């Protein structure tokens, strides 16, 4: 049975990745931070379901990417075949307020794990969660050859982690790959990220619990995809014959105002009646336009996105309407049902441990 270790398992990507790997027959270990409150909501349906066969194959370990000792012990004792490093301070706007903390977790956290792999002497495959934010001010579309022009402490930390991953690949022959994932969303997206902020507010406005949504730059353009598609790309990177770096995205870009058009329009509402601009949500350095060129991933990994912008928005709006107790139009459920058929087709692929 292959074994995987996921840092950041309680996040959006970590939870979907855990599901994917468990469906493939992996034993999955997850690193979680100890806190005074439970933060496992996204994986409770796996971990706490007494009827779930997957639950017995999921093991959670307390630790932190700022603690080298705990990482070394965990990696040596678990001896995973694959490590997916997803843990980070991942909110771009917050990184301007907490630049030192962002660097410690997002940049140095990566080198601590790579050092733990090196010092433990285990043979494993390592995935580093790189980010489209590394491209920053570079002209779109962005691919693996586009120069990095980071515009935030978060992006700069991710650039550091990217180059360290490449250095350990070249210098120590560790199978280490960078996934430069463009924005990817889902109903499990954190509530402070703009897409989820919009769909949550829309549900609250629809239920008449709120009336105004405050946002920042509405003209920022992003390449938005569906998170379950993107964790499949992570897995494919670690099944490749050789380690490499890949851009993952849909190849389409849409503005925040377009996201508002699509989400409010889905419920026949006009967002102009409810949205106000608040300058506090602007970044000191804005990133205007990110759009992926994922042709290398299509060619080398045989990966492509299954859910695009319009369907993604409907999935998220339906989920937040139902979360607040309202009936949804139901288009999102149909899209997910269709997507799950493709998901299981992916899962039928043979797991390579070579």
Coordinates of C-alpha atoms in Angstrom, one line a residue:
X1 CA 0.0 0.0 0.0
X2 CA 1.5 3.4 -1.0
X3 CA 1.8 6.0 1.8
X4 CA 1.5 9.7 1.4
X5 CA 2.1 12.6 3.8
X6 CA 0.1 15.8 3.3
X7 CA 1.0 19.1 5.0
X8 CA -1.9 21.4 5.1
X9 CA -4.3 18.5 5.0
X10 CA -7.1 20.6 6.7
X11 CA -7.2 23.2 3.9
X12 CA -9.2 23.2 0.7
X13 CA -6.5 21.4 -1.4
X14 CA -5.4 19.0 1.4
X15 CA -9.0 17.7 1.9
X16 CA -9.6 17.0 -1.7
X17 CA -6.2 15.5 -2.1
X18 CA -6.8 13.2 0.9
X19 CA -10.0 12.0 -0.7
X20 CA -8.3 11.4 -4.0
X21 CA -5.4 9.4 -2.5
X22 CA -7.7 7.4 -0.2
X23 CA -9.8 6.4 -3.2
X24 CA -6.6 5.2 -4.9
X25 CA -5.8 2.9 -2.0
X26 CA -3.2 5.1 -0.3
X27 CA -2.5 5.2 3.5
X28 CA -2.6 9.0 4.1
X29 CA -0.9 10.8 6.9
X30 CA -1.7 14.5 7.5
X31 CA 0.2 17.2 9.5
X32 CA -2.1 19.5 11.5
X33 CA -1.4 22.3 13.9
X34 CA -2.5 21.9 17.5
X35 CA -4.9 24.7 18.4
X36 CA -7.5 25.5 21.1
X37 CA -10.3 24.8 18.6
X38 CA -10.9 22.0 16.1
X39 CA -9.9 22.9 12.6
X40 CA -10.6 19.6 10.8
X41 CA -14.0 20.5 9.4
X42 CA -13.0 19.8 5.8
X43 CA -11.9 16.2 6.5
X44 CA -14.3 15.2 9.3
X45 CA -16.5 13.3 6.9
X46 CA -13.5 11.0 6.2
X47 CA -11.9 10.8 9.7
X48 CA -15.0 10.5 11.9
X49 CA -17.3 8.4 9.8
X50 CA -17.5 5.0 11.5
X51 CA -18.7 3.4 8.3
X52 CA -15.9 4.8 6.1
X53 CA -13.2 2.4 5.0
X54 CA -11.0 5.3 4.2
X55 CA -11.2 6.7 7.7
X56 CA -9.0 3.8 9.0
X57 CA -6.3 4.7 6.4
X58 CA -6.2 8.4 7.4
X59 CA -3.8 9.3 10.2
X60 CA -3.4 12.8 11.7
X61 CA -0.3 14.0 13.4
X62 CA 0.2 17.2 15.4
X63 CA 3.1 19.3 14.2
X64 CA 4.2 22.5 12.5
X65 CA 6.3 23.4 9.5
X66 CA 8.1 25.9 11.7
X67 CA 9.4 23.0 13.9
X68 CA 12.3 21.1 12.2
X69 CA 12.5 18.5 14.9
X70 CA 8.9 17.3 14.6
X71 CA 9.1 17.3 10.8
X72 CA 12.2 15.1 10.9
X73 CA 10.7 12.7 13.3
X74 CA 7.4 12.4 11.4
X75 CA 9.1 11.9 8.0
X76 CA 11.5 9.4 9.3
X77 CA 8.9 7.4 11.2
X78 CA 6.1 7.5 8.5
X79 CA 8.6 7.0 5.6
X80 CA 6.1 8.2 3.0
X81 CA 6.4 7.3 -0.7
X82 CA 5.0 10.7 -1.5
X83 CA 5.0 14.1 0.3
X84 CA 2.6 16.8 -0.7
X85 CA 3.7 20.1 0.8
X86 CA 0.6 22.3 0.8
X87 CA 0.9 24.1 4.2
X88 CA 1.5 27.9 4.0
X89 CA 0.3 31.3 5.0
X90 CA -1.5 31.5 1.7
X91 CA -3.5 34.7 1.8
X92 CA -1.8 37.3 -0.3
X93 CA -3.4 40.4 1.4
X94 CA -2.5 39.1 4.8
X95 CA 1.1 38.6 3.8
X96 CA 1.5 42.4 3.6
X97 CA 0.4 42.6 7.3
X98 CA 2.5 39.6 8.4
X99 CA 5.5 39.4 6.1
X100 CA 7.9 37.9 8.6
X101 CA 5.4 35.1 9.6
X102 CA 4.6 34.5 5.9
X103 CA 8.3 34.0 5.2
X104 CA 8.8 31.7 8.1
X105 CA 5.9 29.4 7.2
X106 CA 5.7 29.7 3.4
X107 CA 9.4 29.9 2.5
X108 CA 11.4 28.4 5.4
X109 CA 8.7 25.8 6.0
X110 CA 9.6 24.3 2.6
X111 CA 13.3 24.1 3.3
X112 CA 12.7 22.4 6.7
X113 CA 10.7 19.6 5.0
X114 CA 13.3 19.2 2.2
X115 CA 16.1 19.1 4.9
X116 CA 14.1 16.5 6.8
X117 CA 13.8 14.4 3.7
X118 CA 17.6 14.7 3.1
X119 CA 18.6 14.0 6.7
X120 CA 16.2 11.1 7.2
X121 CA 17.7 9.4 4.1
X122 CA 14.3 8.2 2.9
X123 CA 13.4 7.8 -0.7
X124 CA 10.3 9.8 -1.5
X125 CA 8.7 12.0 -4.1
X126 CA 8.1 15.6 -3.1
X127 CA 5.5 18.0 -4.4
X128 CA 5.9 21.7 -3.7
X129 CA 2.7 23.9 -3.9
X130 CA 4.0 26.8 -5.9
X131 CA 1.7 29.6 -7.0
X132 CA 0.7 31.7 -10.0
X133 CA 1.3 34.8 -7.7
X134 CA 5.0 34.2 -8.4
X135 CA 4.5 35.6 -11.9
X136 CA 3.1 38.8 -10.5
X137 CA 3.5 41.6 -13.0
X138 CA 4.7 39.4 -15.8
X139 CA 2.7 39.6 -19.0
X140 CA 0.1 36.9 -19.6
X141 CA -0.3 34.1 -20.5
X142 CA 2.3 32.7 -18.1
X143 CA 4.0 29.4 -18.5
X144 CA 7.1 27.6 -17.2
X145 CA 9.4 29.9 -19.0
X146 CA 7.8 33.2 -17.8
X147 CA 10.1 35.1 -15.5
X148 CA 8.9 35.6 -11.9
X149 CA 7.9 39.1 -10.9
X150 CA 6.5 38.7 -7.4
X151 CA 4.3 41.5 -6.1
X152 CA 3.8 40.5 -2.4
X153 CA 5.6 38.9 0.5
X154 CA 3.6 35.7 -0.1
X155 CA 4.7 35.6 -3.7
X156 CA 8.3 36.2 -2.8
X157 CA 8.2 33.4 -0.2
X158 CA 6.8 31.1 -2.9
X159 CA 9.6 32.0 -5.3
X160 CA 12.1 31.2 -2.6
X161 CA 10.5 27.8 -2.0
X162 CA 10.3 27.1 -5.7
X163 CA 14.0 27.6 -6.2
X164 CA 14.9 25.6 -3.1
X165 CA 12.8 22.7 -4.5
X166 CA 14.8 22.9 -7.7
X167 CA 18.1 23.1 -5.8
X168 CA 17.3 20.0 -3.8
X169 CA 16.3 18.2 -7.0
X170 CA 19.5 19.0 -8.7
X171 CA 21.9 18.9 -5.8
X172 CA 20.6 15.9 -3.8
X173 CA 18.7 14.0 -6.6
X174 CA 15.4 14.2 -4.7
X175 CA 12.4 13.6 -6.8
X176 CA 10.9 17.1 -6.3
X177 CA 8.4 18.9 -8.5
X178 CA 6.8 22.3 -8.4
X179 CA 3.2 22.8 -9.3
X180 CA 2.6 26.4 -10.2
X181 CA -1.2 26.3 -9.7
X182 CA -3.3 29.2 -10.8
X183 CA -6.3 30.2 -8.7
X184 CA -8.5 27.2 -7.9
X185 CA -11.7 27.4 -5.9
X186 CA -14.5 25.2 -4.5
X187 CA -17.2 25.3 -1.8
X188 CA -14.3 24.5 0.6
X189 CA -12.4 27.6 -0.3
X190 CA -11.5 29.8 2.7
X191 CA -14.1 32.4 3.5
X192 CA -11.7 35.4 3.1
X193 CA -10.7 34.6 -0.5
X194 CA -12.6 36.8 -2.9
X195 CA -14.6 34.1 -4.7
X196 CA -15.9 32.5 -1.6
X197 CA -16.5 35.9 0.0
X198 CA -18.7 36.7 -3.0
X199 CA -20.7 33.5 -2.9
X200 CA -21.2 33.6 0.8
X201 CA -22.3 37.2 0.7
X202 CA -24.7 36.4 -2.2
X203 CA -26.4 33.7 -0.1
X204 CA -26.7 36.1 2.9
X205 CA -28.1 38.8 0.7
X206 CA -30.6 36.4 -0.9
X207 CA -31.7 35.3 2.6
X208 CA -32.0 39.0 3.5
X209 CA -29.5 38.6 6.4
X210 CA -27.1 41.1 4.7
X211 CA -27.4 43.7 2.0
X212 CA -23.9 45.1 1.2
X213 CA -20.7 43.3 0.1
X214 CA -17.4 45.3 0.4
X215 CA -14.7 44.5 -2.1
X216 CA -11.5 45.9 -3.5
X217 CA -10.1 45.8 -7.0
X218 CA -12.9 44.5 -9.3
X219 CA -10.8 44.6 -12.5
X220 CA -8.2 42.1 -11.3
X221 CA -8.2 39.2 -13.8
X222 CA -7.5 35.6 -12.7
X223 CA -7.5 32.1 -14.2
X224 CA -10.0 30.3 -11.9
X225 CA -10.4 26.6 -11.9
X226 CA -11.9 23.8 -9.7
X227 CA -9.8 22.5 -6.9
X228 CA -10.5 18.8 -7.3
X229 CA -9.2 19.1 -10.9
X230 CA -6.0 20.6 -9.6
X231 CA -5.2 18.1 -6.9
X232 CA -5.4 15.4 -9.6
X233 CA -2.6 17.4 -11.4
X234 CA -0.6 17.2 -8.2
X235 CA -0.9 13.5 -8.1
X236 CA 0.0 13.1 -11.8
X237 CA 3.2 15.1 -11.2
X238 CA 4.5 12.6 -8.7
X239 CA 3.6 9.7 -11.0
X240 CA 5.8 11.0 -13.8
X241 CA 9.0 9.3 -14.8
X242 CA 11.1 12.4 -13.9
X243 CA 10.5 15.3 -11.6
X244 CA 9.7 18.6 -13.3
X245 CA 7.8 21.9 -12.9
X246 CA 4.3 22.5 -14.3
X247 CA 1.9 25.4 -14.7
X248 CA -1.7 24.3 -13.9
X249 CA -4.7 26.4 -15.0
X250 CA -7.7 26.6 -17.3
X251 CA -6.1 28.9 -19.9
X252 CA -9.0 31.4 -19.4
X253 CA -9.0 34.6 -17.4
X254 CA -11.9 36.5 -15.9
X255 CA -12.2 39.7 -13.7
X256 CA -13.7 39.9 -10.3
X257 CA -16.5 41.9 -11.8
X258 CA -17.2 39.0 -14.2
X259 CA -17.4 36.7 -11.2
X260 CA -20.0 39.1 -9.8
X261 CA -21.9 39.1 -13.1
X262 CA -22.0 35.3 -13.2
X263 CA -22.8 34.6 -9.6
X264 CA -25.5 37.3 -9.1
X265 CA -26.8 36.7 -12.6
X266 CA -27.3 33.0 -11.8
X267 CA -29.9 34.1 -9.3
X268 CA -31.3 36.9 -11.5
X269 CA -29.9 39.6 -9.2
X270 CA -27.9 42.8 -10.0
X271 CA -24.7 43.0 -8.0
X272 CA -24.4 46.8 -8.5
X273 CA -27.2 47.2 -5.9
X274 CA -25.2 45.4 -3.3
X275 CA -21.4 45.9 -3.9
X276 CA -19.4 48.8 -2.5
X277 CA -15.6 49.4 -2.9
X278 CA -13.5 49.6 0.3
X279 CA -9.9 50.8 -0.3
X280 CA -8.7 48.6 2.6
X281 CA -9.1 45.6 0.4
X282 CA -6.6 46.9 -2.2
X283 CA -3.1 45.4 -2.0
X284 CA -0.1 47.7 -1.8
X285 CA 1.1 46.1 -5.0
X286 CA -1.7 44.9 -7.3
X287 CA -1.4 41.9 -9.6
X288 CA -3.6 42.8 -12.6
X289 CA -3.7 39.8 -14.9
X290 CA -2.8 36.1 -14.4
X291 CA -3.7 33.6 -17.1
X292 CA -2.1 30.2 -17.4
X293 CA -0.6 28.5 -20.4
X294 CA -1.0 24.9 -19.2
X295 CA 0.1 23.3 -22.5
X296 CA 3.1 21.5 -20.9
X297 CA 0.8 19.8 -18.4
X298 CA -1.6 18.7 -21.1
X299 CA 1.3 17.3 -23.2
X300 CA 3.5 15.7 -20.5
X301 CA 1.0 14.8 -17.8
X302 CA -2.1 14.2 -19.9
X303 CA -3.9 16.5 -17.6
X304 CA -6.7 19.0 -18.4
X305 CA -9.3 20.9 -16.4
X306 CA -12.8 19.5 -16.4
X307 CA -14.7 22.4 -14.8
X308 CA -14.5 25.9 -16.2
X309 CA -15.6 29.4 -15.0
X310 CA -19.3 29.3 -15.4
X311 CA -19.8 25.9 -13.9
X312 CA -17.4 26.7 -11.1
X313 CA -19.4 29.7 -10.1
X314 CA -22.6 27.7 -10.1
X315 CA -21.1 25.0 -7.9
X316 CA -20.0 27.5 -5.4
X317 CA -23.3 29.6 -5.4
X318 CA -25.4 26.4 -4.9
X319 CA -23.2 25.2 -2.1
X320 CA -23.4 28.5 -0.1
X321 CA -27.1 28.8 -0.7
X322 CA -27.7 25.3 0.7
X323 CA -25.3 26.0 3.6
X324 CA -27.4 28.9 4.7
X325 CA -30.6 26.8 4.4
X326 CA -31.9 28.1 1.0
X327 CA -32.9 26.1 -2.0
X328 CA -30.5 26.4 -4.8
X329 CA -31.2 26.3 -8.6
X330 CA -29.4 22.9 -8.6
X331 CA -27.1 23.3 -11.5
X332 CA -24.1 22.9 -9.3
X333 CA -25.1 19.4 -8.2
X334 CA -25.5 18.3 -11.8
X335 CA -22.0 19.6 -12.7
X336 CA -20.5 17.8 -9.7
X337 CA -22.2 14.6 -10.5
X338 CA -20.8 14.7 -14.0
X339 CA -17.4 15.7 -12.7
X340 CA -17.3 12.8 -10.2
X341 CA -17.6 10.4 -13.1
X342 CA -14.5 11.8 -14.6
X343 CA -12.8 11.9 -11.1
X344 CA -13.4 8.1 -10.7
X345 CA -12.0 7.6 -14.2
X346 CA -8.8 9.3 -13.0
X347 CA -8.7 7.2 -9.9
X348 CA -8.8 4.0 -11.9
X349 CA -5.3 4.7 -13.1
X350 CA -2.5 2.5 -11.8
X351 CA -0.4 4.0 -9.0
X352 CA 3.3 4.0 -9.9
X353 CA 5.8 3.5 -7.1
X354 CA 8.9 3.3 -9.4

